[in-house]
Structure formats: structure tokens, C-alpha cells
């Protein structure tokens, strides 16, 4: 089989971007043998050349200028792993307008700009793929896409933040208080030095908004999620839940109520006879309910460099093979006024 080259640009070469670079280097031959596609990193946007070299990439691919990325004709797919809303969202839009396929791991930029980015992708006939933005290596988007082929999705419910699940697991199993469990999570690298986005439920709200937008086919914004974090969960509540055979979990839930979606992120008691009660440490699980298929549960590592890079590489290959065919239709939120 004759191979074809697919040029990649990385925006951000941190934990995830670096792992994508290493996966392409280490797995490139296997990927080529399986798919006939040779992945080649042509550009890597980073604040320092050092990061690019540390990721095993040649120094000449390093750039600090987005225009050098979008203006490079050898770049077919732009992979964004910078994080934060801006400048990431602008870079994603510029890449799509310049005719690049886009793959992103950035839940915040996507959740806040989903309709605009999907429209830009459709206008330019390019792929907008984001498997890594929710559930790391768990194939959630691919599963949702498959379920949505002939189902109406009526409910999504899950544990989508590994940091808070790690903390709640430690509180339950080691009988530690919240602050101590948080410190342990930070020491092990499961929690950021500033843990606000995780422990206050913002990260879970972004992820829920993305999943619900796909199910609804319209842009559901993170502000529409009724959000409570885990900072108020007490050791007593955790111990009581355990005594009842269940667990307190930070549950991200979206439910169709008539034509309205009800969206909530909050710590909840999960009875012991439900799968979600048994999701431990930094693992994630999401239950998707379709009106024909019934409930489907997906479980796995919701973060980490290798699982996340695996989802990104799969998206890159899908973008190269199927182009705009996999870009979702997300219409803007209708005004209520
Ligand atoms: N880590 C995970 O397990 C995981 C899993 C799923 C999804 N994600 C998502 O993936 C994205 C990246 O996460 P990460 O963990 O890889 O973060 P990270 O290690 O902090 O990497 C982000 C990289 O982007 C660079 N960057 C940020 N803004 C930039 C700018 N304006 N110009 C140039 N470079 C810029 C940073 O450069 P500096 O080093 O110079 O600051 C850093 O190297 C986030 O959206 C995150 O939510 C992460």
C-alpha cells in the first residue's frame, strides 16, 4: 500500500502536546503500516524552543507565531493542546479558516465556543475533532456519534473529573479530610497547584456542556450548568455514604426534561448497586442513555499523557481520512428573549 504523508502542527508542547509528539515518533511505523498514513510534525508552536526539543522534535519546527503555522501549506492538521480559552479559541478559528483540520484537547475553549468553531469548520469543509477534551483516552465522542446515529440521547451521567474522584476516593478509603486528600493529589500530580477548576466543578461543567451540546445538536454553554464543587464535602458525609454501601461522587448529569436539558454538576450519593459508585481514584466513567440502545457505560482513564495522546492521534487519523464528515452540527443557542 502506498503511504501518504499528513503534516501536523502542534499548538502547545506541554504534557499532552509532548506526548503526542512522542507517540508519533514511537508509533509512527505501526500507524503507517495499519493506516497507510505517515504522520510528520511540521510545526510546533511553543513559547520556548527548549520544550520542542525536549519532546524529541527537531528545533527547526519550533515557532512562536500562529501565522507561520496556518500559512504553512505542508500542515494538514492543527493539534491544539495549550489550554485556556484565549488565545486557543482564536488559533483554532484561524486554523479552520486557513483550511486546516483541527483536533483539540481543550474543553474550556471548545465548551465556550462550540457553535462558532463548528460553523467555521463546516464553512471551510474541515474536521473539528475533540475526543481528548472529555474523558481523556475513553472513546466517548466516537461512542456518542455512533449512538446518535439513530437514538435520541435522553440522559448523560458520569464522573468526568479524575482529580475530584481521586480526592473523594481517598477521603472514603483512607478516611482523610478534604484538605489532606487534596494535598496528596497535588503531590502525585493529579491536582494542579491551583485546583479551582477541578474542585469547584468548572472542568466537569465544560465537559458536560460538550457532551450535552452533542446530544442536543445545539450549543449548551457551561454557564447553563448548575455547578457545585467538592470543597464542602465533609468526612462525615463520605463516611455515612460508605456505611450505606455507596459513595459520594462528583456527578455530571444532563437530562432531557421535555424539550429542555437540565444540567448539573454536584456531589451526590451514588448507591452501591450502581456502577458509578465503584469508579475509584483518577478513573472516569460516563453512562449515556439512548431511547433505543438503553444505557451504555464507558469507563477508563480520563486523563494522563498517553491515554490523551492516544485519543488525539486517533482524531488526527480520522481527520485525514474522513475530513469534515465527522464535524458535528452544532447550532447556536437560541435567544430566549
Ligand atoms: N494533562 C492531561 O491529562 C489532559 C487530559 C485531557 C485534556 N487535557 C487538556 O489538554 C490541554 C493541555 O493540557 P496539558 O496538561 O498538556 O497542559 P500543559 O502541560 O500546561 O501544556 C500546555 C502547553 O501549552 C503552552 N502554551 C500555553 N499557552 C500558550 C501560548 N499562548 N503560546 C504558546 N504556548 C502556550 C504552555 O507553554 P509554557 O510551558 O511556556 O507555559 C505549555 O507548554 C488543556 O486544554 C487540558 O485541559 C489535558
Coordinates of C-alpha atoms and ligand atoms in Angstrom, one line a residue:
X1 CA 0.0 0.0 0.0
X2 CA 1.4 3.4 -0.9
X3 CA 1.7 5.7 2.1
X4 CA 0.7 9.4 2.1
X5 CA 2.2 12.0 4.4
X6 CA 0.0 14.0 6.7
X7 CA 1.6 17.2 8.1
X8 CA 0.9 18.1 11.8
X9 CA 1.3 21.3 13.7
X10 CA 1.2 21.2 17.5
X11 CA 0.0 24.2 19.3
X12 CA 1.4 23.7 22.8
X13 CA 4.1 21.2 23.6
X14 CA 3.4 20.5 27.3
X15 CA 2.2 17.3 28.9
X16 CA -0.3 16.4 26.2
X17 CA 1.4 18.1 23.2
X18 CA 4.7 16.4 24.2
X19 CA 3.0 13.0 24.5
X20 CA 1.5 13.5 21.0
X21 CA 5.0 14.2 19.6
X22 CA 6.4 11.2 21.3
X23 CA 3.6 8.9 20.2
X24 CA 4.1 10.0 16.6
X25 CA 7.8 9.3 16.8
X26 CA 7.4 6.0 18.7
X27 CA 4.3 4.6 16.9
X28 CA 4.8 6.2 13.5
X29 CA 5.8 3.0 11.8
X30 CA 3.0 1.0 13.3
X31 CA 0.4 3.7 12.4
X32 CA 1.7 3.8 8.9
X33 CA 1.6 0.0 8.5
X34 CA -2.0 0.0 9.8
X35 CA -3.4 3.0 8.0
X36 CA -1.1 4.0 5.1
X37 CA -0.7 7.4 6.7
X38 CA 2.8 8.8 7.7
X39 CA 2.4 11.4 10.4
X40 CA 5.0 14.2 10.3
X41 CA 5.3 17.1 12.7
X42 CA 6.0 20.2 10.6
X43 CA 5.5 22.9 13.1
X44 CA 5.3 23.2 16.9
X45 CA 4.1 26.4 18.5
X46 CA 5.7 26.9 21.9
X47 CA 6.9 29.8 24.0
X48 CA 10.4 28.2 24.1
X49 CA 12.3 26.1 21.6
X50 CA 13.5 24.0 24.5
X51 CA 10.1 22.5 25.0
X52 CA 10.1 21.4 21.4
X53 CA 13.5 19.8 21.6
X54 CA 12.6 18.1 24.9
X55 CA 9.7 16.5 23.1
X56 CA 12.1 14.9 20.7
X57 CA 11.2 17.2 17.8
X58 CA 13.8 18.9 15.5
X59 CA 14.5 22.6 16.6
X60 CA 13.6 23.9 13.2
X61 CA 9.9 23.0 13.6
X62 CA 9.6 25.4 16.6
X63 CA 7.7 28.7 16.1
X64 CA 6.1 31.3 18.3
X65 CA 3.9 32.6 15.5
X66 CA 0.4 31.2 14.7
X67 CA 0.6 32.8 11.2
X68 CA 3.6 30.6 10.5
X69 CA 1.5 27.6 11.3
X70 CA -1.6 28.5 9.4
X71 CA 0.4 29.8 6.5
X72 CA 2.4 26.6 6.1
X73 CA 1.0 24.6 3.2
X74 CA 2.6 21.4 4.5
X75 CA 0.4 21.4 7.6
X76 CA -2.8 19.5 7.2
X77 CA -4.0 19.0 10.8
X78 CA -3.5 21.5 13.6
X79 CA -3.5 19.9 17.1
X80 CA -4.2 22.3 20.0
X81 CA -3.1 21.3 23.4
X82 CA -2.4 24.7 25.0
X83 CA -5.4 25.0 27.3
X84 CA -7.4 28.1 28.4
X85 CA -10.0 29.9 26.3
X86 CA -7.7 32.5 24.7
X87 CA -5.6 32.7 22.6
X88 CA -6.5 29.0 21.9
X89 CA -10.0 29.7 20.5
X90 CA -8.7 32.3 18.2
X91 CA -5.9 30.0 17.0
X92 CA -8.5 27.2 16.4
X93 CA -10.7 29.6 14.4
X94 CA -7.7 30.9 12.3
X95 CA -6.6 27.3 11.6
X96 CA -10.0 26.3 10.3
X97 CA -10.3 29.5 8.2
X98 CA -6.9 28.7 6.7
X99 CA -8.3 25.3 5.6
X100 CA -6.6 23.1 8.3
X101 CA -8.3 20.2 10.1
X102 CA -8.4 20.9 13.8
X103 CA -8.0 18.5 16.7
X104 CA -8.2 19.9 20.2
X105 CA -7.9 18.6 23.8
X106 CA -9.1 21.9 25.2
X107 CA -12.5 21.5 26.9
X108 CA -12.7 25.2 28.0
X109 CA -12.1 26.7 24.6
X110 CA -14.5 24.2 23.0
X111 CA -17.3 24.4 25.6
X112 CA -17.3 28.2 25.4
X113 CA -17.1 28.5 21.6
X114 CA -18.6 25.2 20.3
X115 CA -21.2 26.6 17.8
X116 CA -18.7 29.2 16.4
X117 CA -16.0 26.6 15.9
X118 CA -18.3 24.0 14.4
X119 CA -19.6 26.6 12.0
X120 CA -16.1 27.7 11.0
X121 CA -15.2 24.0 10.3
X122 CA -18.3 23.4 8.2
X123 CA -17.8 26.6 6.3
X124 CA -14.2 25.6 5.3
X125 CA -15.2 21.9 4.8
X126 CA -12.7 20.8 7.5
X127 CA -12.8 18.4 10.5
X128 CA -13.2 19.7 14.1
X129 CA -12.5 16.8 16.4
X130 CA -12.1 16.8 20.2
X131 CA -12.1 13.2 21.5
X132 CA -9.4 14.1 24.1
X133 CA -11.4 17.0 25.5
X134 CA -13.7 14.8 27.6
X135 CA -12.6 11.5 29.2
X136 CA -9.0 11.5 28.0
X137 CA -8.5 8.2 26.3
X138 CA -12.1 6.9 26.7
X139 CA -13.7 6.9 23.3
X140 CA -16.7 9.0 24.4
X141 CA -17.2 11.1 21.3
X142 CA -16.9 8.1 19.0
X143 CA -19.5 6.2 21.1
X144 CA -21.8 9.2 21.3
X145 CA -21.5 9.7 17.5
X146 CA -22.5 6.0 17.0
X147 CA -25.4 6.1 19.5
X148 CA -26.7 9.4 18.0
X149 CA -27.0 7.8 14.5
X150 CA -30.4 6.5 15.4
X151 CA -31.1 7.3 19.0
X152 CA -32.4 10.3 20.9
X153 CA -30.0 10.6 23.8
X154 CA -32.1 11.4 26.8
X155 CA -29.6 11.3 29.6
X156 CA -25.8 11.6 30.2
X157 CA -24.5 10.9 33.7
X158 CA -20.9 10.3 34.8
X159 CA -17.7 11.0 36.6
X160 CA -15.6 13.2 34.3
X161 CA -13.1 14.7 36.6
X162 CA -10.3 12.4 37.8
X163 CA -8.9 14.9 40.3
X164 CA -12.0 15.2 42.4
X165 CA -12.7 11.5 42.1
X166 CA -9.2 10.8 43.4
X167 CA -9.8 13.1 46.3
X168 CA -13.2 11.6 47.1
X169 CA -11.8 8.1 46.9
X170 CA -9.0 9.0 49.3
X171 CA -11.5 10.6 51.7
X172 CA -13.6 7.4 51.7
X173 CA -10.9 4.8 51.8
X174 CA -8.2 6.4 53.9
X175 CA -10.7 8.4 56.0
X176 CA -8.8 11.6 55.3
X177 CA -10.2 15.2 55.3
X178 CA -10.7 17.1 52.1
X179 CA -7.6 19.3 52.5
X180 CA -5.3 16.4 53.2
X181 CA -6.6 14.4 50.3
X182 CA -6.1 17.5 48.0
X183 CA -2.5 17.9 49.2
X184 CA -1.8 14.2 48.4
X185 CA -3.4 14.6 44.9
X186 CA -1.2 17.6 44.3
X187 CA 1.9 15.7 45.5
X188 CA 1.1 12.9 43.0
X189 CA 0.5 15.4 40.1
X190 CA -3.3 14.6 39.9
X191 CA -4.2 18.1 41.0
X192 CA -2.9 21.4 39.8
X193 CA -1.2 23.8 42.2
X194 CA -4.3 26.0 41.8
X195 CA -7.0 23.3 41.9
X196 CA -10.0 25.7 41.5
X197 CA -11.0 24.5 38.0
X198 CA -11.3 20.9 39.2
X199 CA -12.5 21.1 42.8
X200 CA -15.1 23.8 42.1
X201 CA -16.6 21.8 39.2
X202 CA -15.7 24.1 36.3
X203 CA -13.8 21.4 34.5
X204 CA -16.7 18.9 34.8
X205 CA -19.1 21.7 33.7
X206 CA -17.1 22.3 30.5
X207 CA -17.1 18.6 29.8
X208 CA -20.8 18.2 30.5
X209 CA -21.6 21.1 28.2
X210 CA -19.7 19.5 25.4
X211 CA -21.4 16.1 25.8
X212 CA -24.8 17.8 26.2
X213 CA -24.2 20.0 23.1
X214 CA -23.6 16.9 21.0
X215 CA -26.7 15.2 22.3
X216 CA -28.8 18.3 21.8
X217 CA -27.3 19.3 18.5
X218 CA -27.1 22.9 19.8
X219 CA -24.6 24.8 21.8
X220 CA -25.2 24.3 25.5
X221 CA -23.0 26.7 27.4
X222 CA -21.1 25.9 30.6
X223 CA -22.9 28.8 32.4
X224 CA -26.1 26.7 31.9
X225 CA -24.8 24.0 34.2
X226 CA -25.9 24.3 37.8
X227 CA -22.5 23.8 39.4
X228 CA -21.3 22.8 42.9
X229 CA -17.8 21.6 43.7
X230 CA -16.5 19.2 46.3
X231 CA -14.9 21.7 48.7
X232 CA -17.9 21.5 51.1
X233 CA -17.9 17.7 51.2
X234 CA -17.2 16.6 54.8
X235 CA -15.5 13.4 56.1
X236 CA -18.8 12.6 57.9
X237 CA -20.8 12.7 54.7
X238 CA -18.3 10.5 53.0
X239 CA -18.3 8.0 55.9
X240 CA -22.1 7.9 56.0
X241 CA -22.3 7.2 52.3
X242 CA -19.8 4.4 52.7
X243 CA -21.8 3.0 55.7
X244 CA -24.8 2.9 53.5
X245 CA -22.9 0.8 50.9
X246 CA -22.5 3.6 48.4
X247 CA -20.2 6.6 47.8
X248 CA -20.2 10.4 47.3
X249 CA -19.2 11.2 43.8
X250 CA -19.0 14.4 41.8
X251 CA -21.7 13.6 39.3
X252 CA -22.0 15.5 36.0
X253 CA -25.5 14.9 34.8
X254 CA -27.6 16.1 31.8
X255 CA -31.2 15.0 31.5
X256 CA -33.8 15.8 28.9
X257 CA -36.9 17.1 30.5
X258 CA -39.5 17.5 27.7
X259 CA -37.6 19.7 25.3
X260 CA -35.3 21.2 28.0
X261 CA -31.9 19.9 29.1
X262 CA -31.3 20.0 32.9
X263 CA -27.6 20.2 33.6
X264 CA -26.0 19.8 36.9
X265 CA -22.5 19.1 38.4
X266 CA -22.6 18.4 42.1
X267 CA -21.5 15.9 44.8
X268 CA -24.2 13.2 45.0
X269 CA -24.8 10.0 46.9
X270 CA -24.5 7.0 44.5
X271 CA -26.0 3.8 45.8
X272 CA -23.6 0.8 45.9
X273 CA -25.6 -1.2 43.2
X274 CA -24.7 1.4 40.6
X275 CA -21.5 1.1 38.6
X276 CA -20.6 4.8 39.2
X277 CA -20.2 4.1 42.9
X278 CA -17.2 1.8 42.1
X279 CA -15.2 4.2 39.9
X280 CA -12.1 4.7 42.0
X281 CA -9.2 7.1 42.1
X282 CA -8.5 9.1 38.9
X283 CA -10.7 6.9 36.7
X284 CA -13.7 8.3 34.8
X285 CA -17.0 6.7 33.7
X286 CA -19.9 8.0 31.7
X287 CA -23.3 6.5 31.2
X288 CA -25.1 7.5 28.0
X289 CA -28.7 6.6 27.7
X290 CA -30.3 6.5 24.2
X291 CA -34.1 5.8 23.6
X292 CA -33.3 2.7 21.5
X293 CA -30.0 1.4 22.8
X294 CA -30.7 2.0 26.5
X295 CA -27.9 2.8 28.9
X296 CA -24.3 2.4 27.8
X297 CA -21.4 2.8 30.2
X298 CA -17.8 3.8 29.2
X299 CA -15.0 3.5 31.7
X300 CA -11.3 4.2 31.6
X301 CA -8.5 6.7 32.2
X302 CA -9.9 10.2 31.8
X303 CA -6.5 11.9 31.7
X304 CA -2.8 11.3 31.6
X305 CA -0.4 11.9 28.7
X306 CA -0.5 8.6 27.0
X307 CA -4.3 8.0 27.1
X308 CA -4.9 11.6 26.0
X309 CA -2.4 11.4 23.2
X310 CA -3.9 8.1 22.0
X311 CA -7.3 9.9 21.6
X312 CA -5.6 12.8 19.7
X313 CA -3.7 10.5 17.3
X314 CA -6.9 8.7 16.6
X315 CA -8.6 12.0 15.8
X316 CA -5.7 13.1 13.6
X317 CA -6.1 9.9 11.5
X318 CA -9.9 10.4 11.4
X319 CA -9.4 14.0 10.2
X320 CA -7.0 12.8 7.5
X321 CA -9.3 10.0 6.3
X322 CA -12.8 11.4 6.8
X323 CA -12.3 15.2 6.8
X324 CA -15.4 17.3 7.5
X325 CA -17.7 14.2 7.6
X326 CA -17.1 13.8 11.4
X327 CA -17.6 17.5 12.3
X328 CA -20.7 17.8 14.4
X329 CA -23.6 20.0 13.5
X330 CA -24.0 22.4 16.5
X331 CA -26.4 25.3 16.1
X332 CA -26.0 28.4 18.2
X333 CA -28.1 28.6 21.4
X334 CA -31.4 30.2 20.6
X335 CA -32.1 33.5 22.4
X336 CA -34.8 33.3 25.0
X337 CA -35.8 37.0 24.6
Ligands
LIG1 N1 -3.0 16.6 31.1 C1 -4.0 15.8 30.8 O1 -4.0 14.6 31.2 C2 -5.1 16.3 29.9 C3 -6.1 15.3 29.5 C4 -7.1 15.7 28.6 C5 -7.1 17.0 28.2 N2 -6.1 17.9 28.6 C6 -6.2 19.3 28.0 O2 -5.1 19.5 27.2 C7 -4.7 20.8 27.2 C8 -3.2 20.9 27.5 O3 -3.0 20.3 28.8 P1 -1.6 19.9 29.4 O4 -1.8 19.1 30.6 O5 -0.7 19.4 28.3 O6 -1.0 21.4 29.8 P2 0.5 21.9 29.9 O7 1.4 20.8 30.3 O8 0.4 23.1 30.7 O9 0.8 22.3 28.4 C9 0.3 23.4 27.8 C10 1.4 23.9 26.9 O10 0.9 25.0 26.1 C11 1.8 26.1 26.2 N3 1.1 27.3 26.0 C12 0.0 27.8 26.6 N4 -0.3 29.0 26.2 C13 0.5 29.2 25.1 C14 0.6 30.3 24.2 N5 -0.2 31.4 24.3 N6 1.6 30.3 23.3 C15 2.5 29.2 23.3 N7 2.4 28.2 24.1 C16 1.4 28.2 25.0 C17 2.4 26.0 27.5 O11 3.7 26.7 27.5 P3 4.5 27.1 28.8 O12 5.1 25.8 29.2 O13 5.5 28.0 28.3 O14 3.5 27.7 29.8 C18 2.6 24.5 27.8 O15 3.8 24.0 27.3 C19 -5.6 21.5 28.2 O16 -6.7 22.1 27.5 C20 -6.1 20.4 29.0 O17 -7.4 20.7 29.6 C21 -5.1 17.6 29.4

